[in-house]
Coordinates of N, CA and C in Angstrom, one line a residue:
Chain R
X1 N 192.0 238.8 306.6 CA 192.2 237.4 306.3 C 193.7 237.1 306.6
X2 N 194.1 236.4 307.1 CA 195.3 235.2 307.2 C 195.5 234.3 306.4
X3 N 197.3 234.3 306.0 CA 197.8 232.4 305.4 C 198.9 233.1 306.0
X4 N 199.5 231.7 305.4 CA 200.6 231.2 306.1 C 202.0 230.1 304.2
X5 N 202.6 230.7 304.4 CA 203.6 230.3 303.3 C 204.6 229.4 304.0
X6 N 204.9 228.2 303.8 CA 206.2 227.8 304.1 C 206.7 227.3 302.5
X7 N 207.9 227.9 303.2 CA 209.1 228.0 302.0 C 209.8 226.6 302.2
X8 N 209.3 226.0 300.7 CA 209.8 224.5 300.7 C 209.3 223.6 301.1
X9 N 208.7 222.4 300.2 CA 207.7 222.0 300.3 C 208.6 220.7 300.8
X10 N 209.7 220.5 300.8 CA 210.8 219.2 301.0 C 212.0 220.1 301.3
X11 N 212.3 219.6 302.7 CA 213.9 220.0 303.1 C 214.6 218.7 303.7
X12 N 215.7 218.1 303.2 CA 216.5 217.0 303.3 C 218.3 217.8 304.4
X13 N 218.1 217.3 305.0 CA 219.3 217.4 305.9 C 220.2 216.4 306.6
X14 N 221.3 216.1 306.6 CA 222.1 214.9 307.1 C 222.0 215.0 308.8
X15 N 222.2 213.9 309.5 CA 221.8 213.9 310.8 C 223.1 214.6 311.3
X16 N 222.2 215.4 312.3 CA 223.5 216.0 313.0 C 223.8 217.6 312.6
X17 N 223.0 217.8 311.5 CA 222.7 219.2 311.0 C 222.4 219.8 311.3
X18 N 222.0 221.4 310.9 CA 220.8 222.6 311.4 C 219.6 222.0 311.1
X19 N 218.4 222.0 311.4 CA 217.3 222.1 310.5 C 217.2 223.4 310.6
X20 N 216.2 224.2 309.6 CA 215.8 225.2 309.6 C 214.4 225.0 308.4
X21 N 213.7 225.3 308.8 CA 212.0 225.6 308.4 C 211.5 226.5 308.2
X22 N 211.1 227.2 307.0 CA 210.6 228.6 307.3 C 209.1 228.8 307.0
X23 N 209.0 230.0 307.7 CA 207.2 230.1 307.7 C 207.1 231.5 307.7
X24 N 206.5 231.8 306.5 CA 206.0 233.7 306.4 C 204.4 233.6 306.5
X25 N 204.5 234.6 307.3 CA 202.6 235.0 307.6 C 202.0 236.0 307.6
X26 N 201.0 235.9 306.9 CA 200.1 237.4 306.8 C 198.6 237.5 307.7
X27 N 198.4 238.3 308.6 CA 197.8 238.7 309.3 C 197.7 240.3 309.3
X28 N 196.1 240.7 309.4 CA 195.7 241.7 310.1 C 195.7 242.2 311.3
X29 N 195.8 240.9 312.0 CA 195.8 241.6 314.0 C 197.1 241.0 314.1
X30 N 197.4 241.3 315.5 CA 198.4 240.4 315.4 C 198.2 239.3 316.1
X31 N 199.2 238.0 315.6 CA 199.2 236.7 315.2 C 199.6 235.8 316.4
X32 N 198.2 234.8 316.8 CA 199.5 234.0 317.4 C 199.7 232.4 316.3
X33 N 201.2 232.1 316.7 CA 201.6 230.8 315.4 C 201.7 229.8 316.5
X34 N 202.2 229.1 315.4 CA 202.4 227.5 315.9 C 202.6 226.9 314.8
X35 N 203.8 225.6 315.4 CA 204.1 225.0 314.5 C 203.6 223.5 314.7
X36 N 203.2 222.6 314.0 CA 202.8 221.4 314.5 C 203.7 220.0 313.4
X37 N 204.0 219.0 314.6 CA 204.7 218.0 313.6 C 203.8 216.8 313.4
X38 N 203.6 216.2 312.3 CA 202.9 214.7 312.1 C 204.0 213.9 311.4
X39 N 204.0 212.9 312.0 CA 204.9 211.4 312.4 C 204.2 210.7 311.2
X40 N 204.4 210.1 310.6 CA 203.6 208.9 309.9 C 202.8 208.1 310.7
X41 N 201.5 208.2 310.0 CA 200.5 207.4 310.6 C 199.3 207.9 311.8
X42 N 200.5 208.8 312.3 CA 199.9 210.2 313.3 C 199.2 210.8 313.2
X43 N 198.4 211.7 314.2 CA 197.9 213.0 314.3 C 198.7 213.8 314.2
X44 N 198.3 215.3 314.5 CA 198.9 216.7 314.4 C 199.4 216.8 315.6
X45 N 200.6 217.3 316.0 CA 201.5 217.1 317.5 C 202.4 218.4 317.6
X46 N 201.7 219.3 318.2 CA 201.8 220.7 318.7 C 203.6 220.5 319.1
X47 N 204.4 221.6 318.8 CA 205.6 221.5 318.7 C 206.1 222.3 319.4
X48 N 205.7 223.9 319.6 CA 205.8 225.0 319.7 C 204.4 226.1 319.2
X49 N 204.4 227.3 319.9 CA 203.3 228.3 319.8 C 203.9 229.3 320.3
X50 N 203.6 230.6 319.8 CA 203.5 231.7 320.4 C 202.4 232.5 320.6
X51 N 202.3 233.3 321.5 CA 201.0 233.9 321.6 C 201.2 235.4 321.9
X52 N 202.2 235.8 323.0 CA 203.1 237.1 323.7 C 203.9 237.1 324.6
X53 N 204.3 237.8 324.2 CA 205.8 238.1 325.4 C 207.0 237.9 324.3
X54 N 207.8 236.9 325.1 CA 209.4 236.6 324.8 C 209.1 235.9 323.1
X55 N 210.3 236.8 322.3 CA 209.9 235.9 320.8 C 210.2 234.9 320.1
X56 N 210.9 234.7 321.1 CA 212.0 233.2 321.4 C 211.2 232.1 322.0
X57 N 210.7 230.9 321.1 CA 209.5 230.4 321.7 C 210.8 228.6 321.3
X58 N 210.7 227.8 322.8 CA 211.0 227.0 323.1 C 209.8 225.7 322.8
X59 N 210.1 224.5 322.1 CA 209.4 223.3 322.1 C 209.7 222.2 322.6
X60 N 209.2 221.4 322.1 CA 209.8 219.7 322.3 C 210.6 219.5 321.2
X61 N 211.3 218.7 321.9 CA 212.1 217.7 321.1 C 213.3 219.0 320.1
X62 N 213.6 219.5 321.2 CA 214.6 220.5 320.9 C 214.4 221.4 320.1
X63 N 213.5 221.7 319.5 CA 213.2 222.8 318.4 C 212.9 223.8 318.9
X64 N 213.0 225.3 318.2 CA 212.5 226.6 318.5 C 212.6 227.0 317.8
X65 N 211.5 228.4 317.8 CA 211.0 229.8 316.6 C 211.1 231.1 317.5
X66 N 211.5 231.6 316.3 CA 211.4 232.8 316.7 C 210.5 233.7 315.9
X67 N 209.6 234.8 316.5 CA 208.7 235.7 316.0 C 209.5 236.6 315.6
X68 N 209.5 236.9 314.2 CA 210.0 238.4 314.0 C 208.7 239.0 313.4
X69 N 208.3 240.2 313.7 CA 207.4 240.9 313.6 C 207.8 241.5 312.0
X70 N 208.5 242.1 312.2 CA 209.3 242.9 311.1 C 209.4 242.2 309.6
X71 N 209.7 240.9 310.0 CA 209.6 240.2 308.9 C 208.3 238.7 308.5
X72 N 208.1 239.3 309.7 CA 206.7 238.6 308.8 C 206.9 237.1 308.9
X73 N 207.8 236.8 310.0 CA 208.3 235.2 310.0 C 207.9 234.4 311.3
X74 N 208.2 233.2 311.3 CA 208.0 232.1 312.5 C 208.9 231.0 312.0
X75 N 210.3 230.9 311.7 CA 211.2 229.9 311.4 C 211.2 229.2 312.1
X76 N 211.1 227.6 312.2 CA 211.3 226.6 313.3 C 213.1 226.3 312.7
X77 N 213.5 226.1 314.2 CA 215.2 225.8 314.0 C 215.3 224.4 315.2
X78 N 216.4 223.8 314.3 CA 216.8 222.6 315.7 C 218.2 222.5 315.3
X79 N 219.1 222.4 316.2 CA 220.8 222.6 316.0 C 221.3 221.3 315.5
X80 N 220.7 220.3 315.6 CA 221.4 219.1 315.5 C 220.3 218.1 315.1
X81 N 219.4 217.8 313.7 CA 218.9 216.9 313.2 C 218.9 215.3 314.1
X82 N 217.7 214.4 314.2 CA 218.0 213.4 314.7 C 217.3 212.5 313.4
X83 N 217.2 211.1 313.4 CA 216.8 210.8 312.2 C 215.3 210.7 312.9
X84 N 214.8 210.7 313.9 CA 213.5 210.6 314.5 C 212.9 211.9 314.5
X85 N 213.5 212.8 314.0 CA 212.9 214.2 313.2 C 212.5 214.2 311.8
X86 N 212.4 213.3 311.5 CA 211.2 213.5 309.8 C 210.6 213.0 310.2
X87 N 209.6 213.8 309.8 CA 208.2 213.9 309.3 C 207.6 215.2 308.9
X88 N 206.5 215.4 308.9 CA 206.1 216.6 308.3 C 205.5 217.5 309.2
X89 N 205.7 219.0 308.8 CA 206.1 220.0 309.8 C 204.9 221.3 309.2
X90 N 204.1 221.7 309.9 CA 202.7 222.5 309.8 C 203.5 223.7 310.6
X91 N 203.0 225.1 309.3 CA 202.8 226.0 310.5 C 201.3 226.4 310.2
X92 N 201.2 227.0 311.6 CA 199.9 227.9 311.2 C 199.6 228.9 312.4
X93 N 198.6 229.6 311.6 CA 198.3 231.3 312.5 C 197.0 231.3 312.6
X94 N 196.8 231.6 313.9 CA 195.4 231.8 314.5 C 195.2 233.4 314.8
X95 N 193.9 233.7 314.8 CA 193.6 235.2 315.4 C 192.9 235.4 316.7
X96 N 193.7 235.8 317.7 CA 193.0 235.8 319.3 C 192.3 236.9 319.4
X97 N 191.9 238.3 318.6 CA 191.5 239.1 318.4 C 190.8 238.8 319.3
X98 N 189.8 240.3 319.8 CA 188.0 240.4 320.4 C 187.8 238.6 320.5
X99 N 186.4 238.5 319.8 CA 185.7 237.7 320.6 C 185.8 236.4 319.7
X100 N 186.9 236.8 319.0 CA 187.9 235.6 318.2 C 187.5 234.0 318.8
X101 N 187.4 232.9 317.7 CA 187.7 231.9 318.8 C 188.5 230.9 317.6
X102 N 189.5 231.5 317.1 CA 190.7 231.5 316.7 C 190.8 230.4 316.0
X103 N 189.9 229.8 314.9 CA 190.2 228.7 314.0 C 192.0 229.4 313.2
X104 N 192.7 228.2 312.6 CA 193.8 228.1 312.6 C 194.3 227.8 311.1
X105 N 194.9 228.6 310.3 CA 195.0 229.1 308.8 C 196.8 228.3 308.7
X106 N 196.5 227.0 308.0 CA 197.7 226.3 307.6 C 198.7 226.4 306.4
X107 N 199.7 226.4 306.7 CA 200.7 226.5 305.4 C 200.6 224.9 304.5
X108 N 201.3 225.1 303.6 CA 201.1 223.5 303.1 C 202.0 222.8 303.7
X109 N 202.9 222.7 304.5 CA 203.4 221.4 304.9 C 204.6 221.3 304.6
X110 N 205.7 221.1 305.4 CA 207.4 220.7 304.7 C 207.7 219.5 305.4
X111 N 207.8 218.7 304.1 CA 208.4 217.6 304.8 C 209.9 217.4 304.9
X112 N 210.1 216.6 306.0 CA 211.8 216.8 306.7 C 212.1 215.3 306.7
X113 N 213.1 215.7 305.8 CA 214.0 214.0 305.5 C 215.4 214.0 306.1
X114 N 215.9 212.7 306.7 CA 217.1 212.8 307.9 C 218.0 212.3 307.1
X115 N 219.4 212.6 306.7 CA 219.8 211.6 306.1 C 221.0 211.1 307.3
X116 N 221.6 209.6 307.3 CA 221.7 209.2 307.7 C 223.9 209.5 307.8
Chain O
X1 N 195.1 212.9 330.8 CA 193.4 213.1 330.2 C 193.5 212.1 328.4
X2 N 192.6 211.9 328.1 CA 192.3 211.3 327.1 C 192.4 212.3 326.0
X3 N 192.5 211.4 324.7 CA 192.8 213.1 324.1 C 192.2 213.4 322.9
X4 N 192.2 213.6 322.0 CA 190.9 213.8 320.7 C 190.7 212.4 320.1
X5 N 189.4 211.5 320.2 CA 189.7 210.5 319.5 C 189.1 210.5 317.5
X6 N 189.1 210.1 317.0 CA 188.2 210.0 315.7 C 188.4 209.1 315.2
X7 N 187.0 208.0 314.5 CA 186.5 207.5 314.1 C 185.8 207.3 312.7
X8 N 185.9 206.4 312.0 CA 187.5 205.5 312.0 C 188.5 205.9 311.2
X9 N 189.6 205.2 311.9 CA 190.7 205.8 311.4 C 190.9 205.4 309.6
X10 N 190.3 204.8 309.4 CA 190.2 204.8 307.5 C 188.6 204.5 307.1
X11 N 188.4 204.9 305.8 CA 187.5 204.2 305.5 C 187.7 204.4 303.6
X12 N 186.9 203.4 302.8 CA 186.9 203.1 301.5 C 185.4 203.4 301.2
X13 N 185.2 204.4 300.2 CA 183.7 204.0 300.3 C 183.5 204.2 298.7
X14 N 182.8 203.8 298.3 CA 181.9 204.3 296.2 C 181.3 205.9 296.2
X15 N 181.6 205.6 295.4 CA 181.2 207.1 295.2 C 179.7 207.1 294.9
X16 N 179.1 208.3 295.4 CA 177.4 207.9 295.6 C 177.1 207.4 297.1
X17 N 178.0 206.9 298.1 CA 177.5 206.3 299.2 C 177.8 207.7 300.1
X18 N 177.3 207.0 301.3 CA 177.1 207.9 302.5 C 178.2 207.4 303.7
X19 N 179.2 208.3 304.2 CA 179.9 208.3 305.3 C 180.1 208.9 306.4
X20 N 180.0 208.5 307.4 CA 179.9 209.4 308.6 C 181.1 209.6 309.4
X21 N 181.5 210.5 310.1 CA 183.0 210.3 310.7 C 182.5 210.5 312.2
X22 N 183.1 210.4 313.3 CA 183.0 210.6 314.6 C 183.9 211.5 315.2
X23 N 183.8 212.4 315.9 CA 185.2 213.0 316.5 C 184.4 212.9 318.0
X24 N 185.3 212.8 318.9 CA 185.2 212.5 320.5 C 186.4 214.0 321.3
X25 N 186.0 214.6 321.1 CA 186.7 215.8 321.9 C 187.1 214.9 323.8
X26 N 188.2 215.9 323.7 CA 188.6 216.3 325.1 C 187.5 216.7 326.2
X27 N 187.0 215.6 327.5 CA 185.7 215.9 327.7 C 186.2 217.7 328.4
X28 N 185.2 218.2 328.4 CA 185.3 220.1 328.7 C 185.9 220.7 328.3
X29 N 186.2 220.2 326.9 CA 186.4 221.1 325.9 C 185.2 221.4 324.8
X30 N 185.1 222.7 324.8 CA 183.8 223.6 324.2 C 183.6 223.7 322.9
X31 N 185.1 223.8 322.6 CA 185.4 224.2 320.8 C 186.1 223.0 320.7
X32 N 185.0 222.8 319.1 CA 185.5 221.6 318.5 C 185.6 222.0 316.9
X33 N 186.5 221.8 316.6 CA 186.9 222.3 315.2 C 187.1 220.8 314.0
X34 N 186.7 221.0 312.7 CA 186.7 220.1 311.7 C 187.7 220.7 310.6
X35 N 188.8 220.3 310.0 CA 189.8 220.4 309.3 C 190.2 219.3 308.3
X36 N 190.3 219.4 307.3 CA 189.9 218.7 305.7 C 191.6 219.2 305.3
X37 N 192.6 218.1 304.9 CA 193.1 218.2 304.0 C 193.6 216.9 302.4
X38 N 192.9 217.7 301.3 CA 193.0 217.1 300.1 C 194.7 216.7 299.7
X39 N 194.9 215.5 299.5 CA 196.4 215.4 299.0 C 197.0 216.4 297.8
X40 N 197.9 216.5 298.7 CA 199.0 217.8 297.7 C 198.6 219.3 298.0
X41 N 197.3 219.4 299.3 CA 197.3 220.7 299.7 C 197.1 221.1 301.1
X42 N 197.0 221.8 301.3 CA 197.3 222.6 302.7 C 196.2 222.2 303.5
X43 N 196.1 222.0 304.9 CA 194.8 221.5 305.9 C 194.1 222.9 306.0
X44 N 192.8 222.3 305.5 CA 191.5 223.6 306.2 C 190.8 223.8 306.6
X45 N 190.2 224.8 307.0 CA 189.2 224.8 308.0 C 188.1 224.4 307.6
X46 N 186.9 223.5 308.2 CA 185.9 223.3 307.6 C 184.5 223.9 308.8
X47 N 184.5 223.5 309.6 CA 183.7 224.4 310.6 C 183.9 224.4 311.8
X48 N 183.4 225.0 312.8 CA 183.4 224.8 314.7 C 182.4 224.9 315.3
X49 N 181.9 224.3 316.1 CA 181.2 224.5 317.6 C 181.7 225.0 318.5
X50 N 180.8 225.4 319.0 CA 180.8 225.6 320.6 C 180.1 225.1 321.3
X51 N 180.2 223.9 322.3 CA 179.0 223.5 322.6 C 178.3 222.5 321.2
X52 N 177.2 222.9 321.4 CA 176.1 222.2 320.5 C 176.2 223.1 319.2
X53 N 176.5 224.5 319.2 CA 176.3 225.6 318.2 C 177.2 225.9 317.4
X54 N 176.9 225.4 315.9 CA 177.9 226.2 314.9 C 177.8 227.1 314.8
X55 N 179.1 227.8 315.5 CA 179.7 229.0 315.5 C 180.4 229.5 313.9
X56 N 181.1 228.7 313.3 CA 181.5 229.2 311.9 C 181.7 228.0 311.3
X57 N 180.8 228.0 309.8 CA 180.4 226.7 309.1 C 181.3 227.3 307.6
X58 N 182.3 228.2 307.7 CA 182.5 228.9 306.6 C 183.4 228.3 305.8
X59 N 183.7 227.2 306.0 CA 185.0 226.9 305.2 C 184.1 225.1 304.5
X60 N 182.9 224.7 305.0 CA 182.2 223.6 304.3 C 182.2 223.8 302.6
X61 N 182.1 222.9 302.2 CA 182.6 222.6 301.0 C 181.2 222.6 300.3
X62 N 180.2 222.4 300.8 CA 179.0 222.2 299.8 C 177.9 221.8 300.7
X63 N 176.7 221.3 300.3 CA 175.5 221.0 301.0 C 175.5 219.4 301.1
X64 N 176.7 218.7 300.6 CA 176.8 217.2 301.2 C 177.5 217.1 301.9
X65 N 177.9 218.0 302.8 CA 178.4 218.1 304.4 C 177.3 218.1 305.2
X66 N 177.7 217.4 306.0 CA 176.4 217.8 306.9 C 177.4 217.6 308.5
X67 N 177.3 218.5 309.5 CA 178.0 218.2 311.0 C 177.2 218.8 312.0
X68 N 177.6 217.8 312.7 CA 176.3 217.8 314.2 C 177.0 217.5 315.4
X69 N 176.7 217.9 316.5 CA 177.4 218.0 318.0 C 175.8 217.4 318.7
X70 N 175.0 216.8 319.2 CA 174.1 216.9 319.6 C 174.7 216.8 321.4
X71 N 174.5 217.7 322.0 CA 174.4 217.6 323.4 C 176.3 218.2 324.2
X72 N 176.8 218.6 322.9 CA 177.9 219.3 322.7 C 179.2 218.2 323.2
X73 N 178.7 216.9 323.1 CA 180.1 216.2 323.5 C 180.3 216.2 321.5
X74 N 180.2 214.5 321.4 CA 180.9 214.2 320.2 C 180.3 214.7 319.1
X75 N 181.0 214.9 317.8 CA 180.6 215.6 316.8 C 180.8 214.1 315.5
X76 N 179.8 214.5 314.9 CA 179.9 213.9 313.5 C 180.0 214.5 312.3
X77 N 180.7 214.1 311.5 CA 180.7 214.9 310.0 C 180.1 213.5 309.0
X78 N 179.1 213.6 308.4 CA 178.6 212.8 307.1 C 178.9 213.8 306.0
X79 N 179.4 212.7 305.0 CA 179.4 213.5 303.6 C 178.1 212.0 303.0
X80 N 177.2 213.0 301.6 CA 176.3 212.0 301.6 C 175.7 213.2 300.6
X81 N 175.6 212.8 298.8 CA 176.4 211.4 298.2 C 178.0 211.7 298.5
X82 N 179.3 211.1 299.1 CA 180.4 210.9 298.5 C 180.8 211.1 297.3
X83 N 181.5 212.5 296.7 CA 182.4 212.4 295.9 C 183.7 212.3 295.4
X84 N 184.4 212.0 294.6 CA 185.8 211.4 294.5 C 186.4 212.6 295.2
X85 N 186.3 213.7 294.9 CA 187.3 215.3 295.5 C 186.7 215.2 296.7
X86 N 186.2 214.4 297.4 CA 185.9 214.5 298.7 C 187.1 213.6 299.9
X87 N 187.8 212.6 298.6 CA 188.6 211.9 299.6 C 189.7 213.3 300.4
X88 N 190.4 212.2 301.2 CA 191.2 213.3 301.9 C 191.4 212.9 303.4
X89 N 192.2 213.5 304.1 CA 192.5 213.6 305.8 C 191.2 214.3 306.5
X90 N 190.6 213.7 307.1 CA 189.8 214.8 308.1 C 190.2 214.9 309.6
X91 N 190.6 216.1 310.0 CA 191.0 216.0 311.1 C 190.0 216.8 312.2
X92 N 190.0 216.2 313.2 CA 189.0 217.3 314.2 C 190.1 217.8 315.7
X93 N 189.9 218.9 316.2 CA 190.5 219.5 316.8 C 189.8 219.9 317.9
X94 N 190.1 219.7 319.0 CA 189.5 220.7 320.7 C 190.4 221.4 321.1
X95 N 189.5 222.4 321.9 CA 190.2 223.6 322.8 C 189.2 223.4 323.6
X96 N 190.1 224.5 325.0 CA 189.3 225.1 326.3 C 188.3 225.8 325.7
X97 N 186.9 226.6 326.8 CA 186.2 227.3 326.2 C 186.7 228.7 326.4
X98 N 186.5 229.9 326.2 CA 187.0 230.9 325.8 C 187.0 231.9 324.6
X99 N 187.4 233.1 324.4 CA 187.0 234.0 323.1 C 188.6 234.6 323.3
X100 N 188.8 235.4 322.2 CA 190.2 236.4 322.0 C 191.4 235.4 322.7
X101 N 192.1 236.7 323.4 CA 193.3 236.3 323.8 C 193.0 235.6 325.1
X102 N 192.1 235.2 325.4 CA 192.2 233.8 326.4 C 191.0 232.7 325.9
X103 N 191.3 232.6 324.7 CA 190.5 231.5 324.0 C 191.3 230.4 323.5
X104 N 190.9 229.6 322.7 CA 192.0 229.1 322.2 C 192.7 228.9 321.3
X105 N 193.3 230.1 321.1 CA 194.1 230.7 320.0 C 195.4 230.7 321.3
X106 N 195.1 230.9 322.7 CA 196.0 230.6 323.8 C 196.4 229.4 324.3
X107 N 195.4 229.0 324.3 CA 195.7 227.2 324.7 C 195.7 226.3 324.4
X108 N 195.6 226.8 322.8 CA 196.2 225.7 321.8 C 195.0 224.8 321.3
X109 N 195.4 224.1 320.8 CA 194.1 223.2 320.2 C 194.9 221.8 320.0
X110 N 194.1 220.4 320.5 CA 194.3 219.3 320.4 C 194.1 218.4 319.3
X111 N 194.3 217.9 318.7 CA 194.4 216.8 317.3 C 193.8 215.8 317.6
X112 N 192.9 214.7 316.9 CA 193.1 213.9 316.8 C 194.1 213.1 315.7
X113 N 194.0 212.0 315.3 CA 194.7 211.5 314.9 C 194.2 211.1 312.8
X114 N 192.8 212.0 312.8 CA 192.4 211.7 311.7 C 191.9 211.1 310.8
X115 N 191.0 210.9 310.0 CA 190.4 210.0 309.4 C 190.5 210.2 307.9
X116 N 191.0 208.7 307.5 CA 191.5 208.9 305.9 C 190.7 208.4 304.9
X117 N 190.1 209.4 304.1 CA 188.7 209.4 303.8 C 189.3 208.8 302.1
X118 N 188.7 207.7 301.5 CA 188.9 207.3 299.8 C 188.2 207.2 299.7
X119 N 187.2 207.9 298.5 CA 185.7 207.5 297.7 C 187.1 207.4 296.3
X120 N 186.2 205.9 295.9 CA 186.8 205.3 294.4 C 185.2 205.2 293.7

């Protein structure tokens, strides 16, 4: 079985900040993640993913995670907050295992507030 | 390309009635996935096709779900009677076709935009 924890159900940051997002995950095989953003009024809008290789996984809109195996993590980071960065931020873990066809195990949600 | 649509994007319904949702996948995409989230909790799985065939129904909520792909394009979810714990986001999801590490758990999975479900 798989979940997915994100720590903080509300994170508020002034513009021009770090963001930082975190996401712990439990998996049997190993995991590929992803983080997804929803906008108000939106769908779900793929951000970033990892699947293998490099652990350092590059998105849009300037954001990136890094896989730490060791700890069990997928932190989404962005150096510099814009206020067109809130909204609310999904991680989740799928299993590509065998003959897997990789339905996708969601954390609850952190919503990201810009302050101005 | 066009991209997950779903139908309609709200709906109000009494509790006791019957609602049906639409999802319109990514045309050649195989896997179509249904995802339910209740306010104040986490989005979840509710079942998938492949094609025409539910492949995993394990995450349905009860026997007033009912979901169908007929001819493996668009998929419908009816709930029917409607209960109040039934309101919620429903979202439906496509991928490429594929298994494991070149399924799509690789190539990701597409969103629609979701349908916002109120039984009063």
């Amino acid at each position: 079985a798989q979940s997915v924890t994100q720590l903080g159900s509300h994170v508020s940051v002034s513009e021009g900040a770090l963001v930082l997002l975190r996401c712990n995950y439990s998996s049997s095989v190993p995991p590929y993640l992803f983080w997804y953003v929803q906008y108000p009024n939106q769908g779900l809008q793929l951000l970033l993913k990892y699947t293998t290789g490099a652990t350092l996984v590059k998105g849009i809109n300037g954001f990136e995670a890094e896989f730490k195996k060791s700890e069990t993590s997928f932190h989404l980071t962005k150096p510099s907050a814009h206020m067109s960065d809130a909204a609310e931020y999904f991680c989740a873990v799928s299993n590509a295992g065998g003959t897997s066809y990789g339905k996708l195990t969601f954390g609850q949600g952190t919503i990201l507030t810009v302050h101005p | 390309e066009a991209g997950v649509t779903q139908f309609p994007s709200h709906s109000v319904i009494e509790k006791g009635q019957t609602v049906t949702l639409r999802c319109d996948p990514i045309s050649g995409h195989d896997n179509l996935y249904w995802y339910r989230r209740v306010m104040g909790k986490e989005i979840k799985f509710l079942l998938h096709f492949v094609k025409e065939s539910k492949q995993d129904e394990s995450g349905m909520p009860n026997n007033r779900f009912l979901a169908e792909r007929t001819g493996g394009t668009y998929s419908t979810l009816k709930v029917q009677p409607a209960e109040l714990e039934d309101s919620g986001v429903y979202f439906c999801a496509s991928s490429q076709p594929g298994q494991g590490a070149k399924g799509p758990a690789n190539y990701g999975y597409t969103f629609g935009s979701g349908t916002r479900l109120t039984v009063v």
